[in-house]
Amino acid sequence: MAILVTGGTGFIGSHTVVQLLNDGREVVIVDNLCNSKLCVLDRIKSITGKDVKFYKADLLDFEAIDKIFKENDIDSVIHFAGLKAVGESVQKPMLYYHNNITGTLNLTKAMADNGCKKIVFSSSATVYGNPKSVPIKEDFPLSTTNPYGETKLMIERILSDIVKSDPEWSVSILRYFNPIGAHESGLIGEDPKGIPNNLLPYIVKVASGKYDHLSVFGNDYNTHDGTGVRDYIHVVDLANAHLKALDRAAIVTGVEHFNIGTGNGYSVLDIVKAYEKATGLTVKYEIVARRPGDIDACYADPTKAYEVLGWKAQYDINKMCQDSANWQKKNPDGYGE
Ligand code: NAD
Ligand code: UD1
């Protein structure tokens, strides 16, 4: 019995594959490599000592996905594959809707056709829009502000409707907060294309000298120091939540939603200081205007994940910063060409 990991060579997917292999589970990866590199498979092997079966295929190609199910005994799916850049989704909405929604429809059809009814889906805290309060619970109102977020919410609803139509399905929707860090080996990590949009990858580049300074987007938010507050979570903790979700899917049917965060909110300036402390490096910054669409504060109430899945984040902000810095130090150009 194998687990199909879509998007398994990507940032979160690769860390999850490592945890799955280390736990003795059989894995098959499918990825079209539109935002990841083949060498990730060698890195996974270096960490785990195991080969993993890989298909270079696009979820938009139904026949190719169906073939993977026909050729393997796949019992459950962890579905990471998707496009994730918020700004790009505003520029190219059709690309995002087609890739993320059609890709998921093809995947779930191939699953249904081949009798596989367990799926863990990568959703995002973005589905809470601008939350009415923090910490955020799973039953808070849902809304989105951009096509990327809309695809996440639509997929959540598609999966819920599938469960309504066939109660044998087991759907676990994991709403991630802000994943950062890297595997402590420094062999796998986040390798954003071009100039990073997200905070930690940008800080890492400033501290390593690639960029002169960080632009802090606004210091007039309703937070303890005026800068935006988020719930940063170590990617290995996040990866481990998927193993717990799979275990639960093996014993229950229906759809469940879980916040996957630490429950701690850190401001932009908190993160700058934490990175400096963890690494001894300097992060120069300047306060600039707010980034359109940003919110004051977003952090999880992760109680449900603990009570139902038995999952809790283990790593603190110091470890997240150290592991991000280690990945950067060992791979100044990411995975390279
Ligand atoms: P990533 O881009 O590193 O990984 C996604 C992988 O999916 C890539 O390897 C890409 O090549 C592949 N892919 C995309 N479209 C595909 C398609 N049509 N067919 C086959 N493969 C395809 O992203 P990530 O950070 O690892 O995120 C994984 C998932 O988690 C995504 O669905 C993302 O939306 C979600 N998520 C990420 C974050 C975050 O901050 N990283 C936060 C919340 C949710
Ligand atoms: C981003 C995504 C969101 C996704 C989330 C988790 C956007 C607009 N939103 O949100 O959909 O669910 O990541 O991955 O991309 N900041 C700076 N300077 C920078 C970069 C960021 O000050 O150069 C600040 C931001 O204003 C924010 C905080 O740092 O307050 C975190 O930003 P970011 O890493 O982009 O994450 P989110 O805004 O939470």
Coordinates of C-alpha atoms and ligand atoms in Angstrom, one line a residue:
M1 CA 0.0 0.0 0.0
A2 CA 1.6 3.3 -1.1
I3 CA 0.9 6.9 -0.4
L4 CA 0.7 9.2 -3.5
V5 CA 2.3 12.5 -2.7
T6 CA 1.4 15.2 -5.4
G7 CA 3.9 18.0 -5.4
G8 CA 6.3 15.8 -3.5
T9 CA 9.5 17.5 -4.8
G10 CA 8.3 20.9 -3.6
F11 CA 9.1 22.7 -0.3
I12 CA 6.6 21.1 2.0
G13 CA 6.1 18.0 -0.1
S14 CA 9.8 17.0 0.1
H15 CA 10.0 17.4 3.9
T16 CA 6.8 15.3 4.2
V17 CA 8.3 12.6 2.0
V18 CA 11.3 12.4 4.2
Q19 CA 9.2 12.0 7.3
L20 CA 7.1 9.4 5.6
L21 CA 10.1 7.4 4.4
N22 CA 11.8 7.6 7.8
D23 CA 8.5 6.3 9.3
G24 CA 8.8 3.2 7.0
R25 CA 5.9 4.2 4.7
E26 CA 5.9 3.5 1.0
V27 CA 5.7 6.6 -1.2
V28 CA 5.1 7.5 -4.8
I29 CA 5.6 11.1 -5.9
V30 CA 4.0 12.9 -8.8
D31 CA 5.2 16.4 -9.7
N32 CA 5.4 18.3 -13.0
L33 CA 8.5 20.1 -11.7
C34 CA 7.0 23.5 -12.6
N35 CA 8.3 24.8 -9.2
S36 CA 10.8 22.2 -8.1
K37 CA 13.9 20.3 -9.3
L38 CA 14.6 16.7 -9.9
C39 CA 17.7 16.7 -7.7
V40 CA 15.4 16.9 -4.7
L41 CA 15.0 13.2 -5.1
D42 CA 18.8 12.7 -4.6
R43 CA 18.6 14.9 -1.5
I44 CA 15.7 12.8 -0.1
K45 CA 17.8 9.7 -0.7
S46 CA 20.8 11.2 1.0
I47 CA 18.7 11.9 4.1
T48 CA 16.7 8.7 4.2
G49 CA 18.9 6.2 2.4
K50 CA 15.8 5.3 0.4
D51 CA 14.8 5.5 -3.2
V52 CA 11.4 6.9 -3.9
K53 CA 9.3 6.1 -7.0
F54 CA 8.8 9.3 -9.0
Y55 CA 6.5 10.2 -11.9
K56 CA 7.1 13.5 -13.8
A57 CA 3.5 14.2 -14.7
D58 CA 1.0 17.0 -14.7
L59 CA -2.2 16.8 -12.7
L60 CA -3.9 18.4 -15.7
D61 CA -3.1 15.2 -17.7
F62 CA -5.8 12.9 -16.5
E63 CA -4.5 9.8 -18.4
A64 CA -1.1 10.2 -16.8
I65 CA -2.5 10.4 -13.3
D66 CA -4.9 7.5 -13.9
K67 CA -1.9 5.4 -15.1
I68 CA -0.1 6.1 -11.8
F69 CA -3.0 4.6 -9.9
K70 CA -3.2 1.6 -12.3
E71 CA 0.5 0.9 -11.8
N72 CA 0.7 1.2 -8.1
D73 CA -1.3 0.1 -5.1
I74 CA -2.2 3.5 -3.8
D75 CA -4.2 3.7 -0.6
S76 CA -4.2 7.4 0.2
V77 CA -3.1 10.7 -1.3
I78 CA -1.4 13.8 0.2
H79 CA -2.2 16.6 -2.2
F80 CA 0.4 19.4 -2.2
A81 CA 0.6 20.1 -6.0
G82 CA -0.6 23.6 -6.9
L83 CA 0.5 27.1 -7.7
K84 CA 0.9 29.3 -4.6
A85 CA 2.1 32.8 -5.4
V86 CA -0.6 35.3 -4.3
G87 CA 0.5 38.2 -6.5
E88 CA 0.9 36.0 -9.6
S89 CA -2.6 34.6 -9.0
V90 CA -4.0 38.1 -9.3
Q91 CA -2.1 38.7 -12.6
K92 CA -3.0 35.2 -14.0
P93 CA -6.3 34.1 -12.5
M94 CA -7.1 31.6 -15.3
L95 CA -3.8 29.8 -14.8
Y96 CA -4.4 29.5 -11.1
Y97 CA -8.0 28.3 -11.4
H98 CA -7.1 25.9 -14.1
N99 CA -4.0 24.4 -12.5
N100 CA -5.3 24.2 -8.9
I101 CA -9.0 23.3 -9.5
T102 CA -8.8 21.2 -12.7
G103 CA -5.7 19.5 -11.3
T104 CA -7.6 18.5 -8.1
L105 CA -10.7 17.4 -10.1
N106 CA -8.5 15.1 -12.3
L107 CA -6.8 13.8 -9.2
T108 CA -10.1 13.0 -7.3
K109 CA -11.6 11.4 -10.4
A110 CA -8.5 9.2 -10.8
M111 CA -8.8 8.4 -7.1
A112 CA -12.6 7.6 -7.4
D113 CA -12.1 5.5 -10.5
N114 CA -9.4 3.4 -8.8
G115 CA -11.1 3.0 -5.4
C116 CA -8.8 5.3 -3.4
K117 CA -10.8 7.5 -1.1
K118 CA -8.4 9.0 1.4
I119 CA -6.9 12.4 0.9
V120 CA -5.0 15.0 3.0
F121 CA -5.2 18.4 1.4
S122 CA -2.9 21.4 1.7
S123 CA -5.1 24.4 2.5
S124 CA -4.0 27.7 4.0
A125 CA -4.8 30.2 6.7
T126 CA -5.6 32.5 3.8
V127 CA -9.2 31.0 3.8
Y128 CA -9.9 32.9 7.0
G129 CA -9.5 36.2 5.1
N130 CA -9.2 39.1 7.6
P131 CA -10.1 37.2 10.8
K132 CA -12.5 38.8 13.3
S133 CA -10.1 38.0 16.1
V134 CA -7.1 35.9 17.0
P135 CA -6.3 33.1 17.7
I136 CA -8.2 31.6 14.8
K137 CA -10.4 28.6 15.3
E138 CA -11.5 26.2 12.5
D139 CA -15.1 27.3 12.7
F140 CA -14.3 31.0 12.0
P141 CA -16.0 32.6 8.9
L142 CA -14.2 31.9 5.6
S143 CA -13.4 34.4 2.9
T144 CA -10.7 35.1 0.4
T145 CA -9.1 38.2 -1.1
N146 CA -7.3 36.7 -4.2
P147 CA -7.6 33.9 -6.8
Y148 CA -5.0 31.8 -5.0
G149 CA -7.0 31.8 -1.8
E150 CA -10.2 31.3 -3.8
T151 CA -8.7 28.1 -5.2
K152 CA -8.0 26.8 -1.7
L153 CA -11.5 27.5 -0.5
M154 CA -13.1 26.1 -3.7
I155 CA -11.0 22.9 -3.3
E156 CA -12.1 22.6 0.4
R157 CA -15.7 22.8 -0.8
I158 CA -15.2 20.3 -3.7
L159 CA -13.7 17.8 -1.3
S160 CA -16.6 18.3 1.2
D161 CA -19.1 17.8 -1.6
I162 CA -17.3 14.6 -2.6
V163 CA -17.7 13.3 1.0
K164 CA -21.4 14.2 0.9
S165 CA -21.8 12.2 -2.3
D166 CA -19.9 9.2 -1.0
P167 CA -19.5 8.9 2.8
E168 CA -16.7 6.3 2.4
W169 CA -14.3 9.1 1.6
S170 CA -11.9 10.4 4.3
V171 CA -10.8 14.0 3.7
S172 CA -8.4 15.8 6.0
I173 CA -8.1 19.5 5.3
L174 CA -4.9 21.0 6.8
R175 CA -4.9 24.8 7.0
Y176 CA -1.2 25.8 7.2
F177 CA -0.1 29.0 8.8
N178 CA 3.4 30.3 7.8
P179 CA 5.8 27.4 7.1
I180 CA 9.5 28.3 7.4
G181 CA 12.8 26.5 8.3
A182 CA 14.3 23.5 6.6
H183 CA 15.4 20.0 7.3
E184 CA 18.2 20.1 9.8
S185 CA 20.6 18.3 7.4
G186 CA 20.5 21.4 5.2
L187 CA 19.9 19.1 2.2
I188 CA 16.3 20.2 1.5
G189 CA 14.7 23.6 2.0
E190 CA 12.7 26.4 0.3
D191 CA 14.1 27.5 -3.1
P192 CA 11.9 30.4 -4.2
K193 CA 12.1 31.5 -7.8
G194 CA 13.4 35.1 -8.2
I195 CA 13.0 37.6 -5.5
P196 CA 11.2 36.1 -2.5
N197 CA 7.8 37.5 -1.5
N198 CA 7.6 35.9 1.9
L199 CA 9.3 37.3 5.0
L200 CA 11.7 34.6 6.1
P201 CA 13.2 33.8 2.6
Y202 CA 13.8 37.5 2.2
I203 CA 15.4 37.9 5.6
V204 CA 17.7 35.0 4.8
K205 CA 18.9 36.7 1.6
V206 CA 19.5 40.0 3.4
A207 CA 21.5 38.4 6.2
S208 CA 23.6 36.5 3.7
G209 CA 24.4 39.7 1.8
K210 CA 22.4 39.1 -1.4
Y211 CA 20.0 42.0 -0.7
D212 CA 20.9 45.2 1.1
H213 CA 17.9 45.4 3.5
L214 CA 14.5 44.1 4.3
S215 CA 11.5 46.4 3.6
V216 CA 9.2 46.1 6.6
F217 CA 5.7 46.5 5.2
G218 CA 4.1 48.9 7.7
N219 CA 4.5 49.7 11.4
D220 CA 1.1 51.0 12.1
Y221 CA -0.8 47.7 12.5
N222 CA -2.8 47.0 15.5
T223 CA -0.1 44.7 17.1
H224 CA 2.4 45.0 19.9
D225 CA 5.1 46.8 17.8
G226 CA 3.0 47.9 14.9
T227 CA 4.4 45.3 12.4
G228 CA 2.3 42.4 11.1
V229 CA 2.0 39.3 13.3
R230 CA 2.0 35.7 11.9
D231 CA 2.2 32.2 13.1
Y232 CA 5.5 30.8 11.8
I233 CA 5.8 27.0 11.9
H234 CA 8.8 24.7 11.2
V235 CA 8.3 22.8 8.0
V236 CA 9.2 19.5 9.7
D237 CA 6.5 20.0 12.3
L238 CA 4.1 20.8 9.4
A239 CA 5.3 17.6 7.6
N240 CA 4.6 15.5 10.7
A241 CA 1.0 16.7 10.9
H242 CA 0.4 14.9 7.6
L243 CA 1.5 11.6 9.1
K244 CA -1.0 12.1 11.9
A245 CA -3.7 13.1 9.4
L246 CA -3.0 9.9 7.4
D247 CA -3.3 7.8 10.5
R248 CA -6.6 9.3 11.3
A249 CA -7.9 8.9 7.7
A250 CA -7.2 5.2 8.1
I251 CA -9.8 4.9 10.9
V252 CA -12.4 7.6 10.2
T253 CA -14.4 8.7 7.2
G254 CA -15.9 12.2 6.5
V255 CA -14.3 15.6 6.3
E256 CA -12.3 17.3 9.0
H257 CA -10.5 20.7 9.1
F258 CA -7.4 21.4 11.2
N259 CA -5.3 24.5 11.8
I260 CA -1.6 23.6 11.6
G261 CA 0.3 26.3 13.4
T262 CA 2.1 26.8 16.7
G263 CA -0.4 29.1 18.2
N264 CA 2.3 31.8 18.7
G265 CA 2.2 35.1 16.9
Y266 CA 5.5 36.8 16.0
S267 CA 5.8 40.3 14.5
V268 CA 8.1 41.1 11.6
L269 CA 10.5 42.8 14.0
D270 CA 10.3 39.9 16.4
I271 CA 11.4 37.7 13.5
V272 CA 14.2 40.0 12.5
K273 CA 15.5 39.9 16.1
A274 CA 15.0 36.1 16.4
Y275 CA 17.0 35.6 13.1
E276 CA 19.8 37.8 14.3
K277 CA 20.0 36.1 17.7
A278 CA 19.9 32.6 16.2
T279 CA 22.6 33.2 13.6
G280 CA 24.7 36.1 14.8
L281 CA 24.1 37.8 11.5
T282 CA 22.7 41.3 11.0
V283 CA 19.4 42.0 9.2
K284 CA 19.2 45.6 8.0
Y285 CA 15.7 46.9 7.6
E286 CA 13.7 49.9 6.7
I287 CA 10.0 50.6 7.4
V288 CA 8.0 51.2 4.2
A289 CA 4.3 51.5 3.3
R290 CA 1.9 48.6 4.0
R291 CA 1.7 45.8 1.4
P292 CA -1.9 45.9 -0.1
G293 CA -4.0 43.1 1.2
D294 CA -2.0 42.4 4.4
I295 CA -3.7 42.0 7.7
D296 CA -2.7 42.9 11.2
A297 CA -2.4 39.5 12.9
C298 CA -3.0 35.9 11.9
Y299 CA -2.2 33.0 14.3
A300 CA -3.8 29.7 15.0
D301 CA -5.6 28.1 17.8
P302 CA -4.2 24.6 17.1
T303 CA -6.1 22.9 19.9
K304 CA -8.2 20.7 17.6
A305 CA -5.1 19.3 15.9
Y306 CA -3.7 18.3 19.3
E307 CA -6.9 16.9 20.6
V308 CA -8.0 15.0 17.5
L309 CA -4.8 14.2 15.7
G310 CA -2.4 14.2 18.7
W311 CA -0.2 16.6 16.8
K312 CA 1.6 19.6 18.3
A313 CA 4.5 21.7 17.0
Q314 CA 7.8 20.9 18.6
Y315 CA 10.2 23.4 17.2
D316 CA 10.6 27.0 18.4
I317 CA 11.4 30.1 16.5
N318 CA 15.1 29.9 17.2
K319 CA 15.3 26.4 15.6
M320 CA 13.3 27.7 12.6
C321 CA 15.7 30.5 12.1
Q322 CA 18.8 28.3 12.6
D323 CA 17.6 25.7 10.1
S324 CA 16.7 28.3 7.5
A325 CA 20.2 29.8 7.9
N326 CA 21.8 26.4 7.6
W327 CA 20.0 25.6 4.4
Q328 CA 21.0 29.0 3.0
K329 CA 24.6 28.5 4.0
K330 CA 24.9 25.1 2.5
N331 CA 22.9 26.1 -0.6
P332 CA 23.6 29.8 -1.4
D333 CA 21.9 29.3 -4.8
G334 CA 19.2 27.0 -3.7
Y335 CA 19.2 23.7 -5.7
G336 CA 21.0 25.5 -8.5
E337 CA 20.4 24.9 -12.2
Ligands
NAD1 P1 5.9 24.3 -3.9 O1 5.7 25.2 -5.1 O2 7.3 24.2 -3.3 O3 5.4 22.8 -4.2 C1 4.3 22.6 -5.0 C2 4.7 21.5 -6.0 O4 3.6 21.2 -6.9 C3 5.9 22.0 -6.9 O5 6.9 21.0 -6.8 C4 5.3 22.0 -8.3 O6 6.2 21.7 -9.3 C5 4.1 21.1 -8.2 N1 3.0 21.3 -9.1 C6 2.3 22.5 -9.2 N2 1.3 22.3 -10.1 C7 1.3 21.0 -10.6 C8 0.6 20.2 -11.5 N3 -0.4 20.8 -12.2 N4 0.9 18.9 -11.6 C9 1.9 18.4 -10.9 N5 2.7 19.1 -10.1 C10 2.4 20.4 -9.9 O7 4.9 24.8 -2.7 P2 4.9 24.4 -1.2 O8 5.3 25.6 -0.4 O9 5.6 23.2 -0.9 O10 3.3 24.3 -1.0 C11 2.7 23.0 -1.1 C12 1.2 23.2 -1.0 O11 0.9 23.9 0.3 C13 0.6 24.1 -2.0 O12 -0.7 23.6 -2.4 C14 0.4 25.4 -1.3 O13 -0.6 26.2 -1.9 C15 0.1 25.0 0.1 N6 0.5 26.0 1.1 C16 1.7 26.5 1.1 C17 2.1 27.5 2.0 C18 3.5 28.1 2.1 O14 3.6 29.2 2.6 N7 4.5 27.4 1.5 C19 1.1 28.0 2.9 C20 -0.2 27.4 2.9 C21 -0.5 26.4 2.0
UD1_2 C1 1.5 34.9 2.7 C2 0.5 34.7 1.6 C3 -0.7 33.9 2.1 C4 -0.2 32.5 2.6 C5 0.9 32.8 3.7 C6 1.4 31.5 4.2 C7 0.8 36.9 0.4 C8 0.1 38.2 0.1 N1 0.1 36.1 1.2 O1 1.0 35.7 3.7 O2 -1.6 33.7 1.0 O3 -1.2 31.8 3.1 O4 1.9 33.6 3.2 O5 2.4 31.1 3.4 O6 1.8 36.5 -0.1 N2 6.7 41.2 5.2 C9 7.5 42.3 5.2 N3 8.5 42.4 4.3 C10 8.7 41.5 3.3 C11 7.8 40.3 3.3 C12 6.8 40.2 4.3 O7 7.4 43.2 6.1 O8 9.6 41.6 2.4 C13 5.7 41.1 6.3 C14 4.3 41.0 5.8 O9 3.7 42.3 5.6 C15 3.6 40.2 6.9 C16 4.7 39.2 7.3 O10 5.9 39.9 6.9 O11 3.2 41.0 7.9 C17 4.6 37.9 6.7 O12 4.5 38.0 5.3 P1 4.5 36.7 4.3 O13 5.7 35.9 4.6 O14 4.4 37.2 2.9 O15 3.3 35.9 4.8 P2 1.7 36.3 4.9 O16 1.5 37.7 4.7 O17 1.2 35.7 6.1

